Amino acid sequence: MRTLSYALLAALVAIALAAPAAAAALPAPVTASQCVASGGMIVISAVGDGSPSFSKRCVGGIHDGETVL
């Protein structure tokens, strides 16, 4: 019984430590002025099948690949 408790505790600690690393890997949203000021340009792409939804990304500069708000 005690081995199961230690294994469960170790699994919970591993999950807790891995969560911040995964969150840090995701790009953070930036403003349009931050994108342009860092040397990038804003690329707007249509998303979907004709519905009016768009994706805005910063390409180039410091914020390359990040979503533009």
PDB file of N, CA and C in Angstrom:
ATOM      1  N   MET A   1       0.822  -1.196   0.000  1.00  0.00           N
ATOM      2  CA  MET A   1       0.000   0.000   0.000  1.00  0.00           C
ATOM      3  C   MET A   1       0.864   1.257   0.000  1.00  0.00           C
ATOM      4  N   ARG A   2       1.952   1.220   0.759  1.00  0.00           N
ATOM      5  CA  ARG A   2       2.801   2.381   0.838  1.00  0.00           C
ATOM      6  C   ARG A   2       3.489   2.680  -0.495  1.00  0.00           C
ATOM      7  N   THR A   3       3.856   1.661  -1.246  1.00  0.00           N
ATOM      8  CA  THR A   3       4.500   1.849  -2.545  1.00  0.00           C
ATOM      9  C   THR A   3       3.555   2.571  -3.498  1.00  0.00           C
ATOM     10  N   LEU A   4       2.297   2.228  -3.441  1.00  0.00           N
ATOM     11  CA  LEU A   4       1.307   2.886  -4.293  1.00  0.00           C
ATOM     12  C   LEU A   4       1.206   4.368  -3.941  1.00  0.00           C
ATOM     13  N   SER A   5       1.260   4.708  -2.683  1.00  0.00           N
ATOM     14  CA  SER A   5       1.184   6.103  -2.264  1.00  0.00           C
ATOM     15  C   SER A   5       2.386   6.893  -2.766  1.00  0.00           C
ATOM     16  N   TYR A   6       3.580   6.306  -2.674  1.00  0.00           N
ATOM     17  CA  TYR A   6       4.777   6.993  -3.157  1.00  0.00           C
ATOM     18  C   TYR A   6       4.753   7.150  -4.673  1.00  0.00           C
ATOM     19  N   ALA A   7       4.263   6.142  -5.367  1.00  0.00           N
ATOM     20  CA  ALA A   7       4.177   6.214  -6.830  1.00  0.00           C
ATOM     21  C   ALA A   7       3.172   7.283  -7.246  1.00  0.00           C
ATOM     22  N   LEU A   8       2.067   7.363  -6.556  1.00  0.00           N
ATOM     23  CA  LEU A   8       1.056   8.377  -6.854  1.00  0.00           C
ATOM     24  C   LEU A   8       1.601   9.778  -6.574  1.00  0.00           C
ATOM     25  N   LEU A   9       2.297   9.946  -5.473  1.00  0.00           N
ATOM     26  CA  LEU A   9       2.888  11.230  -5.134  1.00  0.00           C
ATOM     27  C   LEU A   9       3.934  11.635  -6.179  1.00  0.00           C
ATOM     28  N   ALA A  10       4.753  10.694  -6.601  1.00  0.00           N
ATOM     29  CA  ALA A  10       5.778  10.988  -7.610  1.00  0.00           C
ATOM     30  C   ALA A  10       5.133  11.384  -8.935  1.00  0.00           C
ATOM     31  N   ALA A  11       4.044  10.726  -9.306  1.00  0.00           N
ATOM     32  CA  ALA A  11       3.346  11.070 -10.548  1.00  0.00           C
ATOM     33  C   ALA A  11       2.743  12.464 -10.473  1.00  0.00           C
ATOM     34  N   LEU A  12       2.163  12.822  -9.360  1.00  0.00           N
ATOM     35  CA  LEU A  12       1.577  14.154  -9.197  1.00  0.00           C
ATOM     36  C   LEU A  12       2.646  15.244  -9.235  1.00  0.00           C
ATOM     37  N   VAL A  13       3.795  14.980  -8.630  1.00  0.00           N
ATOM     38  CA  VAL A  13       4.886  15.954  -8.662  1.00  0.00           C
ATOM     39  C   VAL A  13       5.396  16.120 -10.094  1.00  0.00           C
ATOM     40  N   ALA A  14       5.523  15.036 -10.835  1.00  0.00           N
ATOM     41  CA  ALA A  14       5.995  15.112 -12.221  1.00  0.00           C
ATOM     42  C   ALA A  14       5.032  15.916 -13.085  1.00  0.00           C
ATOM     43  N   ILE A  15       3.742  15.725 -12.889  1.00  0.00           N
ATOM     44  CA  ILE A  15       2.741  16.486 -13.655  1.00  0.00           C
ATOM     45  C   ILE A  15       2.805  17.966 -13.291  1.00  0.00           C
ATOM     46  N   ALA A  16       2.958  18.263 -12.012  1.00  0.00           N
ATOM     47  CA  ALA A  16       3.017  19.657 -11.567  1.00  0.00           C
ATOM     48  C   ALA A  16       4.255  20.365 -12.106  1.00  0.00           C
ATOM     49  N   LEU A  17       5.351  19.663 -12.214  1.00  0.00           N
ATOM     50  CA  LEU A  17       6.579  20.269 -12.730  1.00  0.00           C
ATOM     51  C   LEU A  17       6.554  20.421 -14.244  1.00  0.00           C
ATOM     52  N   ALA A  18       5.842  19.545 -14.929  1.00  0.00           N
ATOM     53  CA  ALA A  18       5.792  19.596 -16.393  1.00  0.00           C
ATOM     54  C   ALA A  18       4.839  20.671 -16.903  1.00  0.00           C
ATOM     55  N   ALA A  19       3.826  21.035 -16.170  1.00  0.00           N
ATOM     56  CA  ALA A  19       2.824  22.006 -16.618  1.00  0.00           C
ATOM     57  C   ALA A  19       3.410  23.383 -16.905  1.00  0.00           C
ATOM     58  N   PRO A  20       4.241  23.972 -16.040  1.00  0.00           N
ATOM     59  CA  PRO A  20       4.799  25.290 -16.369  1.00  0.00           C
ATOM     60  C   PRO A  20       5.712  25.259 -17.593  1.00  0.00           C
ATOM     61  N   ALA A  21       6.436  24.176 -17.801  1.00  0.00           N
ATOM     62  CA  ALA A  21       7.322  24.075 -18.965  1.00  0.00           C
ATOM     63  C   ALA A  21       6.506  24.053 -20.251  1.00  0.00           C
ATOM     64  N   ALA A  22       5.380  23.370 -20.258  1.00  0.00           N
ATOM     65  CA  ALA A  22       4.534  23.326 -21.443  1.00  0.00           C
ATOM     66  C   ALA A  22       3.912  24.693 -21.700  1.00  0.00           C
ATOM     67  N   ALA A  23       3.521  25.384 -20.656  1.00  0.00           N
ATOM     68  CA  ALA A  23       2.927  26.715 -20.820  1.00  0.00           C
ATOM     69  C   ALA A  23       3.950  27.713 -21.337  1.00  0.00           C
ATOM     70  N   ALA A  24       5.195  27.574 -20.920  1.00  0.00           N
ATOM     71  CA  ALA A  24       6.235  28.497 -21.365  1.00  0.00           C
ATOM     72  C   ALA A  24       6.569  28.299 -22.837  1.00  0.00           C
ATOM     73  N   ALA A  25       6.331  27.113 -23.367  1.00  0.00           N
ATOM     74  CA  ALA A  25       6.652  26.822 -24.764  1.00  0.00           C
ATOM     75  C   ALA A  25       5.657  27.473 -25.725  1.00  0.00           C
ATOM     76  N   LEU A  26       4.474  27.787 -25.259  1.00  0.00           N
ATOM     77  CA  LEU A  26       3.467  28.410 -26.111  1.00  0.00           C
ATOM     78  C   LEU A  26       3.796  29.880 -26.328  1.00  0.00           C
ATOM     79  N   PRO A  27       3.640  30.378 -27.549  1.00  0.00           N
ATOM     80  CA  PRO A  27       3.907  31.792 -27.771  1.00  0.00           C
ATOM     81  C   PRO A  27       2.842  32.662 -27.111  1.00  0.00           C
ATOM     82  N   ALA A  28       3.253  33.789 -26.588  1.00  0.00           N
ATOM     83  CA  ALA A  28       2.339  34.718 -25.931  1.00  0.00           C
ATOM     84  C   ALA A  28       1.787  35.695 -26.961  1.00  0.00           C
ATOM     85  N   PRO A  29       0.538  36.115 -26.813  1.00  0.00           N
ATOM     86  CA  PRO A  29      -0.008  37.098 -27.750  1.00  0.00           C
ATOM     87  C   PRO A  29       0.673  38.457 -27.584  1.00  0.00           C
ATOM     88  N   VAL A  30       0.875  39.150 -28.693  1.00  0.00           N
ATOM     89  CA  VAL A  30       1.483  40.478 -28.682  1.00  0.00           C
ATOM     90  C   VAL A  30       0.548  41.456 -29.381  1.00  0.00           C
ATOM     91  N   THR A  31       0.775  42.719 -29.160  1.00  0.00           N
ATOM     92  CA  THR A  31      -0.014  43.734 -29.857  1.00  0.00           C
ATOM     93  C   THR A  31       0.599  43.978 -31.236  1.00  0.00           C
ATOM     94  N   ALA A  32      -0.172  44.595 -32.109  1.00  0.00           N
ATOM     95  CA  ALA A  32       0.312  44.887 -33.456  1.00  0.00           C
ATOM     96  C   ALA A  32       1.507  45.819 -33.406  1.00  0.00           C
ATOM     97  N   SER A  33       1.475  46.808 -32.524  1.00  0.00           N
ATOM     98  CA  SER A  33       2.592  47.752 -32.445  1.00  0.00           C
ATOM     99  C   SER A  33       3.851  47.079 -31.919  1.00  0.00           C
ATOM    100  N   GLN A  34       3.730  46.094 -30.997  1.00  0.00           N
ATOM    101  CA  GLN A  34       4.894  45.359 -30.519  1.00  0.00           C
ATOM    102  C   GLN A  34       5.509  44.541 -31.648  1.00  0.00           C
ATOM    103  N   CYS A  35       4.670  43.938 -32.469  1.00  0.00           N
ATOM    104  CA  CYS A  35       5.139  43.136 -33.594  1.00  0.00           C
ATOM    105  C   CYS A  35       5.928  44.001 -34.570  1.00  0.00           C
ATOM    106  N   VAL A  36       5.347  45.120 -34.987  1.00  0.00           N
ATOM    107  CA  VAL A  36       5.979  45.996 -35.967  1.00  0.00           C
ATOM    108  C   VAL A  36       7.239  46.633 -35.386  1.00  0.00           C
ATOM    109  N   ALA A  37       7.191  47.042 -34.122  1.00  0.00           N
ATOM    110  CA  ALA A  37       8.346  47.675 -33.494  1.00  0.00           C
ATOM    111  C   ALA A  37       9.535  46.720 -33.374  1.00  0.00           C
ATOM    112  N   SER A  38       9.269  45.421 -33.296  1.00  0.00           N
ATOM    113  CA  SER A  38      10.360  44.449 -33.162  1.00  0.00           C
ATOM    114  C   SER A  38      10.906  44.005 -34.518  1.00  0.00           C
ATOM    115  N   GLY A  39      10.415  44.607 -35.600  1.00  0.00           N
ATOM    116  CA  GLY A  39      10.923  44.277 -36.922  1.00  0.00           C
ATOM    117  C   GLY A  39      10.092  43.246 -37.661  1.00  0.00           C
ATOM    118  N   GLY A  40       8.942  42.899 -37.140  1.00  0.00           N
ATOM    119  CA  GLY A  40       8.087  41.904 -37.793  1.00  0.00           C
ATOM    120  C   GLY A  40       6.994  42.552 -38.608  1.00  0.00           C
ATOM    121  N   MET A  41       6.225  41.710 -39.294  1.00  0.00           N
ATOM    122  CA  MET A  41       5.048  42.194 -40.011  1.00  0.00           C
ATOM    123  C   MET A  41       3.880  41.296 -39.663  1.00  0.00           C
ATOM    124  N   ILE A  42       2.666  41.827 -39.791  1.00  0.00           N
ATOM    125  CA  ILE A  42       1.455  41.103 -39.414  1.00  0.00           C
ATOM    126  C   ILE A  42       0.902  40.418 -40.648  1.00  0.00           C
ATOM    127  N   VAL A  43       0.679  39.102 -40.534  1.00  0.00           N
ATOM    128  CA  VAL A  43       0.092  38.328 -41.624  1.00  0.00           C
ATOM    129  C   VAL A  43      -1.305  37.907 -41.179  1.00  0.00           C
ATOM    130  N   ILE A  44      -2.309  38.275 -41.971  1.00  0.00           N
ATOM    131  CA  ILE A  44      -3.699  37.931 -41.667  1.00  0.00           C
ATOM    132  C   ILE A  44      -4.122  36.830 -42.628  1.00  0.00           C
ATOM    133  N   SER A  45      -4.601  35.705 -42.070  1.00  0.00           N
ATOM    134  CA  SER A  45      -5.012  34.561 -42.870  1.00  0.00           C
ATOM    135  C   SER A  45      -6.470  34.234 -42.586  1.00  0.00           C
ATOM    136  N   ALA A  46      -7.213  33.871 -43.642  1.00  0.00           N
ATOM    137  CA  ALA A  46      -8.594  33.437 -43.477  1.00  0.00           C
ATOM    138  C   ALA A  46      -8.591  32.021 -42.910  1.00  0.00           C
ATOM    139  N   VAL A  47      -9.474  31.778 -41.947  1.00  0.00           N
ATOM    140  CA  VAL A  47      -9.570  30.474 -41.308  1.00  0.00           C
ATOM    141  C   VAL A  47     -10.969  29.931 -41.550  1.00  0.00           C
ATOM    142  N   GLY A  48     -11.081  28.674 -41.962  1.00  0.00           N
ATOM    143  CA  GLY A  48     -12.380  28.051 -42.120  1.00  0.00           C
ATOM    144  C   GLY A  48     -12.842  27.977 -43.554  1.00  0.00           C
ATOM    145  N   ASP A  49     -14.135  27.790 -43.716  1.00  0.00           N
ATOM    146  CA  ASP A  49     -14.731  27.533 -45.033  1.00  0.00           C
ATOM    147  C   ASP A  49     -15.668  28.652 -45.474  1.00  0.00           C
ATOM    148  N   GLY A  50     -15.222  29.854 -45.416  1.00  0.00           N
ATOM    149  CA  GLY A  50     -16.054  30.973 -45.851  1.00  0.00           C
ATOM    150  C   GLY A  50     -16.637  31.791 -44.726  1.00  0.00           C
ATOM    151  N   SER A  51     -16.594  31.288 -43.521  1.00  0.00           N
ATOM    152  CA  SER A  51     -17.092  32.081 -42.395  1.00  0.00           C
ATOM    153  C   SER A  51     -16.086  33.200 -42.118  1.00  0.00           C
ATOM    154  N   PRO A  52     -16.550  34.330 -41.641  1.00  0.00           N
ATOM    155  CA  PRO A  52     -15.662  35.478 -41.459  1.00  0.00           C
ATOM    156  C   PRO A  52     -14.780  35.356 -40.203  1.00  0.00           C
ATOM    157  N   SER A  53     -13.811  34.434 -40.214  1.00  0.00           N
ATOM    158  CA  SER A  53     -12.880  34.354 -39.094  1.00  0.00           C
ATOM    159  C   SER A  53     -11.455  34.423 -39.645  1.00  0.00           C
ATOM    160  N   PHE A  54     -10.590  35.108 -38.911  1.00  0.00           N
ATOM    161  CA  PHE A  54      -9.240  35.360 -39.376  1.00  0.00           C
ATOM    162  C   PHE A  54      -8.229  35.035 -38.285  1.00  0.00           C
ATOM    163  N   SER A  55      -7.029  34.722 -38.711  1.00  0.00           N
ATOM    164  CA  SER A  55      -5.909  34.473 -37.819  1.00  0.00           C
ATOM    165  C   SER A  55      -4.857  35.536 -38.098  1.00  0.00           C
ATOM    166  N   LYS A  56      -4.342  36.177 -37.044  1.00  0.00           N
ATOM    167  CA  LYS A  56      -3.308  37.206 -37.214  1.00  0.00           C
ATOM    168  C   LYS A  56      -2.048  36.752 -36.489  1.00  0.00           C
ATOM    169  N   ARG A  57      -0.924  36.664 -37.234  1.00  0.00           N
ATOM    170  CA  ARG A  57       0.350  36.237 -36.676  1.00  0.00           C
ATOM    171  C   ARG A  57       1.427  37.261 -36.981  1.00  0.00           C
ATOM    172  N   CYS A  58       2.395  37.349 -36.097  1.00  0.00           N
ATOM    173  CA  CYS A  58       3.564  38.192 -36.308  1.00  0.00           C
ATOM    174  C   CYS A  58       4.625  37.331 -36.991  1.00  0.00           C
ATOM    175  N   VAL A  59       5.144  37.813 -38.112  1.00  0.00           N
ATOM    176  CA  VAL A  59       6.165  37.061 -38.866  1.00  0.00           C
ATOM    177  C   VAL A  59       7.434  37.896 -38.906  1.00  0.00           C
ATOM    178  N   GLY A  60       8.518  37.338 -38.419  1.00  0.00           N
ATOM    179  CA  GLY A  60       9.799  38.030 -38.380  1.00  0.00           C
ATOM    180  C   GLY A  60       9.961  38.814 -37.102  1.00  0.00           C
ATOM    181  N   GLY A  61      11.135  39.334 -36.894  1.00  0.00           N
ATOM    182  CA  GLY A  61      11.400  40.130 -35.701  1.00  0.00           C
ATOM    183  C   GLY A  61      11.495  39.271 -34.454  1.00  0.00           C
ATOM    184  N   ILE A  62      11.413  39.905 -33.311  1.00  0.00           N
ATOM    185  CA  ILE A  62      11.535  39.220 -32.033  1.00  0.00           C
ATOM    186  C   ILE A  62      10.325  38.320 -31.754  1.00  0.00           C
ATOM    187  N   HIS A  63       9.137  38.729 -32.185  1.00  0.00           N
ATOM    188  CA  HIS A  63       7.894  38.020 -31.866  1.00  0.00           C
ATOM    189  C   HIS A  63       7.459  37.075 -32.981  1.00  0.00           C
ATOM    190  N   ASP A  64       8.388  36.502 -33.718  1.00  0.00           N
ATOM    191  CA  ASP A  64       8.075  35.634 -34.850  1.00  0.00           C
ATOM    192  C   ASP A  64       7.178  34.458 -34.448  1.00  0.00           C
ATOM    193  N   GLY A  65       6.059  34.315 -35.135  1.00  0.00           N
ATOM    194  CA  GLY A  65       5.145  33.207 -34.895  1.00  0.00           C
ATOM    195  C   GLY A  65       4.122  33.432 -33.807  1.00  0.00           C
ATOM    196  N   GLU A  66       4.159  34.551 -33.113  1.00  0.00           N
ATOM    197  CA  GLU A  66       3.220  34.807 -32.028  1.00  0.00           C
ATOM    198  C   GLU A  66       1.918  35.397 -32.562  1.00  0.00           C
ATOM    199  N   THR A  67       0.825  35.123 -31.854  1.00  0.00           N
ATOM    200  CA  THR A  67      -0.483  35.635 -32.227  1.00  0.00           C
ATOM    201  C   THR A  67      -0.563  37.130 -31.939  1.00  0.00           C
ATOM    202  N   VAL A  68      -1.136  37.876 -32.879  1.00  0.00           N
ATOM    203  CA  VAL A  68      -1.298  39.315 -32.723  1.00  0.00           C
ATOM    204  C   VAL A  68      -2.716  39.599 -32.245  1.00  0.00           C
ATOM    205  N   LEU A  69      -2.841  40.389 -31.192  1.00  0.00           N
ATOM    206  CA  LEU A  69      -4.165  40.770 -30.659  1.00  0.00           C
ATOM    207  C   LEU A  69      -4.775  41.892 -31.459  1.00  0.00           C
TER     208      LEU A  69
END
